[in-house]
Amino acid sequence: MLQATINGIVLGGAYALVAIGFVVLFNNTKFFNFAHGDFLTMGAFLGYSFVVSLKLAWPLAIVLIVVAMTVMGLLTELLTRQVVSRRALLIGAIATLGLGLVIRAVIQMTYGPVDLYLPPLVDRPAVRVFGAALSYQQLIIVGFVLVVLLVLYWIYQHTFVGLVLKATAEDPTAAQIMGVPTALVVRGSFVGSAVLAGVAGFLVAPSFSVSLLLGYLIVFKAVVGSFVGGFGSLVGAVVGAVIVGVAEVNAAYLVDADYRNIAVYGLLILLFIVRPTGLFGTKLVEKV
Amino acid sequence: MAETTLTAEPGTAPRDPRRSLVATAIHRPETPPVVVGLLLLLLVGLVSGDGRWLGTTALLLALAVGTVGLNFAQGAAGIFTLGTAAFLGVGGYSTAILTTRYEWSPLLAALAGAALAAVVASVFALLTLRVSEIYLAIATLALVQIFGGMILAYDGLTGGVDGIPAVPAPALFGFAADELLELAILNVVVMTVLAVGAAVVLAAKPGRSFRAVREDHLAAAGCGVRVNRTFNLSFVLAAVYGSIAGSLFAHTIAFVDPTAFNLDISVIAIAMLVIGGSGSVVGAILGTVLLQVAAEVVTEFKGFSNLLFGLVILFGALVSPRGVVGGAHDLVDRVQVLSRFFRRPARVAVARTPRQRDAVARDPGQSLNGAGPVGVLEATDVWKAFGGVKALQGVDVRVEPGQIHALIGPNGSGKSTLINMLSGLYRVDRGDIRLGGRSIGGLRTADRTTTGLARTYQNGRLFKELSVFENVQVPGDHRRPTPGAVGSRWPGVTGRAWAELVIDFVGITHLESTKARLLGFGNQRRVELARAIALDPWFLLLDEPAAGLSGMEQEALVEKLRALSGLGMGILLVEHSMNVVMDVADTVTVLDFGKVIGCGAPAAIRADRKVIDAYLGVS
Amino acid sequence: MKEQLLRVDGVSVAYGGLRAVTDVDISVAAGECLVLLGPNGAGKTSLMHAIAGVVTPASGDIRYHGESIRKVRTEKRVARGICLVPEGRRLFTSLTVEENLRLGRASRRNKHVDESIELVRETFPVLAGRWKQSAATLSGGEQQMLAIGRALATSPELLILDEPSIGLAPKVVADVYRRLAAVLDQGVTLLVVEQNISALELATRVQVLRNGVIVSSGPPQTYRDADVLADAYLGAG
């Protein structure tokens, strides 16, 4: 049970990385990017190409992934610029579902239908924490999540950029009137979330597999999780994502593997019903 | 009363009241091409003897039912839902299980599936719409996963990963559709019946409610629409159609397995709807045909069909969110606007039945049917604070039936708050709101319309994509006889006749088929007023109705307000235009900093030093 | 003749079919305080939004220091020295008083934000006591002062104020305008839009806006007579 929970926390950490990118983008732009998971998949596949095919060192691979995802983020922002400014959620959601399909199709055409394997970054034996085993890769994932959280916390609480982000998220027009270049904030948010997703993909791929639906499957769980935690709140997103991870792994152990999905999603729906605004959430849309 | 400054955009021909609802629903510009296209498809399959082509047609028709259903939720009501796969699966598996294992008749099996889908959908919607439609959307994600999980888990019943093979051919009333052609024909028939049904629903009251709720929740509630119930209904309809589509699918392919009912197919359904034209039944069918045929043509290239789908959805949503049908409509609108320069807009003569003509000609000053007034509308000692800001402090306002009561005051004095309080948007902190002696303070907006209250909005909240006629029909659909009155003041005038009467009254008959967003500003204001009147209220709350109107338009407005008060309607009017206030008001109440600083006849108020000081900020 | 800092030439603003502002000409000289009076619905906010760049005028031109700024984006106008204190203040309630002020750096016009913030602290001492408090906890008058301070933190040349007296008690309004007098003394040009006469003390010139057009102009003394204004607003009795 402990092992399961520890594994669940790590899985939840992976989900949290996805959730964070998704929520940060939404907070700053009020836009749902359903292709976010596929950005993660891109990172995994690109990582495979760089490390396995081209035999590059992994730090270089990460740099290249950052560059590639920056381009991807800018491209996505360009495509959806009108939608974002008009705040048309529905159209944006549909468009990004389409974008996700395109990305997956391109990946499949480039890499073929077979799942690939990305070896772990560090080849060392597992570590024991509180009596449970953790592979180094899992440690890296957890470590990365913590680093990201710390960095984000520092940015929001202690830097001018964070101030600008908070102001823009609250009232973009008022921010503009104060001289904030809101177009840049939007662009930066897209790039930031895309880069985070790509790097996250590279890091989690060894534990999962470099597969076409890697991000696609994760993003929906992560999004549902972030709603449970309370949408709009970063802390909520992380907590919710971790809950999903823990629930999923424990479900596999406690309950027949077939019931895994039901248990997880059923739990989520239950939480929705009990606490619709989520554990930490603020109202997403006010019902009048 | 007719306005001479026309900014009219000629719209489509108004509906002939002698034509039935069904005929109107079907007779749209986009229907013939698609019907012809479908027939051609069938013909090609028949003539060529190509089994594959017939098979594709049959399959596509089954899916089209699902897309038409999705249109209720997404196209009409504007709910984003990824649940299509789950409901398809409910129908598909119900049919498969019941016909193979328990030897039910296909018809009963399909109906059972539909019933199950309806139950699941209503419970689901009930639970998630409490919060918002966005939560519904995310929760449908979970629903699809849960469904998938259940299929795999209860593999004794469902065959798990392997699925259920050899689903028998569908049979209706003894005729079994064994041949591919027969199957295709059966699917055509079912789809046509369901599509016509959907078109009729959308052209009638439920469809109007869906579209109203999609355009503007608040205004819809103000027209008496039960917003949550409306969303629920659209979602349930989508689920039922989805289930039937799934049943047809099971018969057509003669096999069900879990891979057919995953998230991808929900996304594809959305794509089909968006491409074809969200909001239109024919558009849903068109989109299904287009994408399915394209996918068939392109399966030569491995993996390309997903790319195609993806690109189509992406650019379809960005470039033309209203799809082929929507784009065609826009084109037609634009052509009509251009052609305005080449011909004078025709005054459209609307055919009326004799009874309606009588109703229109009746002298508006006459009090009808012995219907008596219902009492007074009053706010008593009302207090309201928002955080630290005291918006209203012990305000008393009293509106008598047949009286025009103006509410004036400088910016920030609490006028909007008071109107919002009366209409049900805010609750009082202290004090009460009464109509005819009955307290209505606890009622929600939609419920207050049944008590005889109607309002207009400062910023104008018309249903932009609906025609003028439909805008007025929505509140007309929800018109209820008001308590305390002896029936309605206009007995026997219902449905379309009522809408026509109201539209004639505000003087906008010639524009009744035009989409609200194409109207000039003055005309939009008329529609606002018409919408409020269409609720047949006893009291009208008007929020700055004269704002932005020209002098002539203001005079026309004053004339109508006088006519309305002559009919026994009590009117509370928030206004800044002193011309209008002095002209039309019987009583004037002045607010300043949330307190009443004067109440009386207009001339007295105009001369009142305190009032002048309040406006000019002299302390 | 004093330099015309801001010139608005024949500007019209329309929202859909509604013409909010029709063919308006105003000009503001450096160092003066122009007050635009007008009842609600007169188009004052629309005009201010056009000057600040929040909306695009349907016609006409806006010149700042002689250069047309019609195509200049909102945030760039702040960088050039135009800052709007919007109607209703629009403070960032998720931020503290200090944080709202620090945003003055956003336009990168002001290289000495800390000095500006100090100046704001001196001009509005009441804010000093609430430095680390959330902007949402301030009273109406304090919020107005913070809104003005926030704009001052961008080191503006031209400060535009849209109805600063809304919802404030007369005594508080007087206090706010005393502070604004100090701001004027510091060399900032003011363009104030108001519904009432509270700004007349401070005004160099007054213009009256009604139904989207300028209906009268003149020195402030003319409008101190309440009847003159009442006629302009409430319609000749």
Coordinates of N, CA and C in Angstrom, one line a residue, chain B residues 410-412 458 521 544 547-548 576 578-579 593 606 609 612 614-619, chain C residues 17-18 40 87 163 166-168 170 195-197 226-227 229-231 234-237:
Chain B
P410 N -27.7 60.9 -9.8 CA -26.4 60.9 -10.4 C -25.8 59.5 -10.5
N411 N -24.7 59.4 -11.2 CA -24.0 58.2 -11.3 C -23.6 57.6 -10.0
G412 N -23.8 56.3 -9.8 CA -23.4 55.8 -8.5 C -24.4 55.9 -7.4
Q458 N -29.9 48.0 -19.7 CA -29.2 49.2 -20.2 C -28.3 48.9 -21.4
F521 N -29.4 50.6 -34.2 CA -29.5 50.7 -32.8 C -30.9 51.0 -32.3
E544 N -32.8 52.7 -18.7 CA -32.3 53.7 -19.7 C -32.8 53.4 -21.1
A547 N -31.5 56.0 -23.9 CA -30.1 56.2 -24.1 C -29.7 56.0 -25.6
G548 N -29.1 56.9 -26.2 CA -28.7 56.8 -27.6 C -29.7 57.0 -28.6
H576 N -31.7 59.0 -17.8 CA -30.8 60.2 -17.7 C -31.3 61.3 -18.5
M578 N -33.5 64.0 -19.4 CA -34.5 64.7 -18.7 C -35.7 65.1 -19.6
N579 N -35.4 65.2 -20.9 CA -36.5 65.4 -21.8 C -37.6 64.4 -21.7
F593 N -26.6 58.7 -3.5 CA -25.8 57.9 -2.5 C -26.7 56.8 -1.8
R606 N -37.8 69.1 -10.7 CA -36.9 69.8 -11.5 C -36.5 71.1 -10.8
R609 N -34.2 72.3 -5.1 CA -32.8 72.7 -4.9 C -31.9 71.5 -4.5
I612 N -31.0 69.5 -7.6 CA -30.0 70.1 -8.4 C -28.6 70.0 -7.8
A614 N -27.6 67.8 -5.7 CA -27.1 66.4 -5.8 C -26.4 66.1 -7.1
Y615 N -27.0 66.6 -8.2 CA -26.5 66.3 -9.5 C -25.2 67.0 -9.7
L616 N -25.1 68.3 -9.2 CA -24.0 69.1 -9.4 C -22.9 68.9 -8.4
G617 N -23.2 68.2 -7.3 CA -22.2 67.8 -6.4 C -21.9 68.9 -5.4
V618 N -22.9 69.8 -5.1 CA -22.6 70.8 -4.1 C -23.0 70.2 -2.8
S619 N -22.0 70.3 -1.8 CA -22.3 69.6 -0.6 C -23.1 70.5 0.4
Chain C
G17 N -24.1 50.2 -33.5 CA -24.9 51.3 -34.1 C -25.0 52.6 -33.3
L18 N -24.5 52.5 -32.0 CA -24.6 53.6 -31.1 C -23.5 54.6 -31.3
N40 N -24.5 61.7 -17.5 CA -24.3 60.4 -18.0 C -24.8 60.1 -19.4
E87 N -12.7 55.0 -15.0 CA -13.9 55.1 -14.2 C -14.1 53.8 -13.3
E163 N -14.2 60.6 -14.0 CA -15.1 60.6 -12.9 C -14.5 60.2 -11.5
I166 N -17.0 59.6 -8.3 CA -18.1 58.7 -8.2 C -18.2 57.9 -6.9
G167 N -19.3 57.9 -6.3 CA -19.5 57.1 -5.1 C -18.8 57.6 -3.9
L168 N -18.2 58.8 -4.0 CA -17.5 59.3 -2.8 C -18.3 60.4 -2.1
P170 N -19.0 63.9 -0.3 CA -18.4 65.3 -0.7 C -17.1 65.6 0.0
Q195 N -19.1 64.5 -13.6 CA -20.5 64.7 -13.8 C -20.9 65.9 -12.9
N196 N -20.2 66.2 -11.9 CA -20.6 67.3 -11.0 C -19.5 68.4 -10.9
I197 N -19.7 69.3 -10.1 CA -18.9 70.5 -10.1 C -17.7 70.5 -9.2
A226 N -24.9 77.4 -10.5 CA -25.5 76.1 -10.6 C -26.6 76.1 -11.6
D227 N -27.3 77.2 -11.8 CA -28.4 77.2 -12.8 C -28.0 77.0 -14.2
L229 N -25.5 75.4 -15.2 CA -25.1 74.0 -15.4 C -26.4 73.1 -15.4
A230 N -27.3 73.5 -14.5 CA -28.6 72.7 -14.4 C -29.2 72.7 -15.8
D231 N -29.2 73.9 -16.4 CA -29.8 74.0 -17.7 C -29.1 73.1 -18.7
L234 N -30.0 69.3 -17.0 CA -31.3 68.8 -16.8 C -32.3 69.3 -17.9
G235 N -31.7 70.0 -18.8 CA -32.6 70.6 -19.9 C -33.2 71.8 -19.4
A236 N -33.4 72.8 -20.2 CA -34.0 74.1 -19.8 C -35.3 73.8 -19.3
G237 N -35.6 74.3 -18.0 CA -36.8 74.0 -17.3 C -38.0 74.5 -18.1

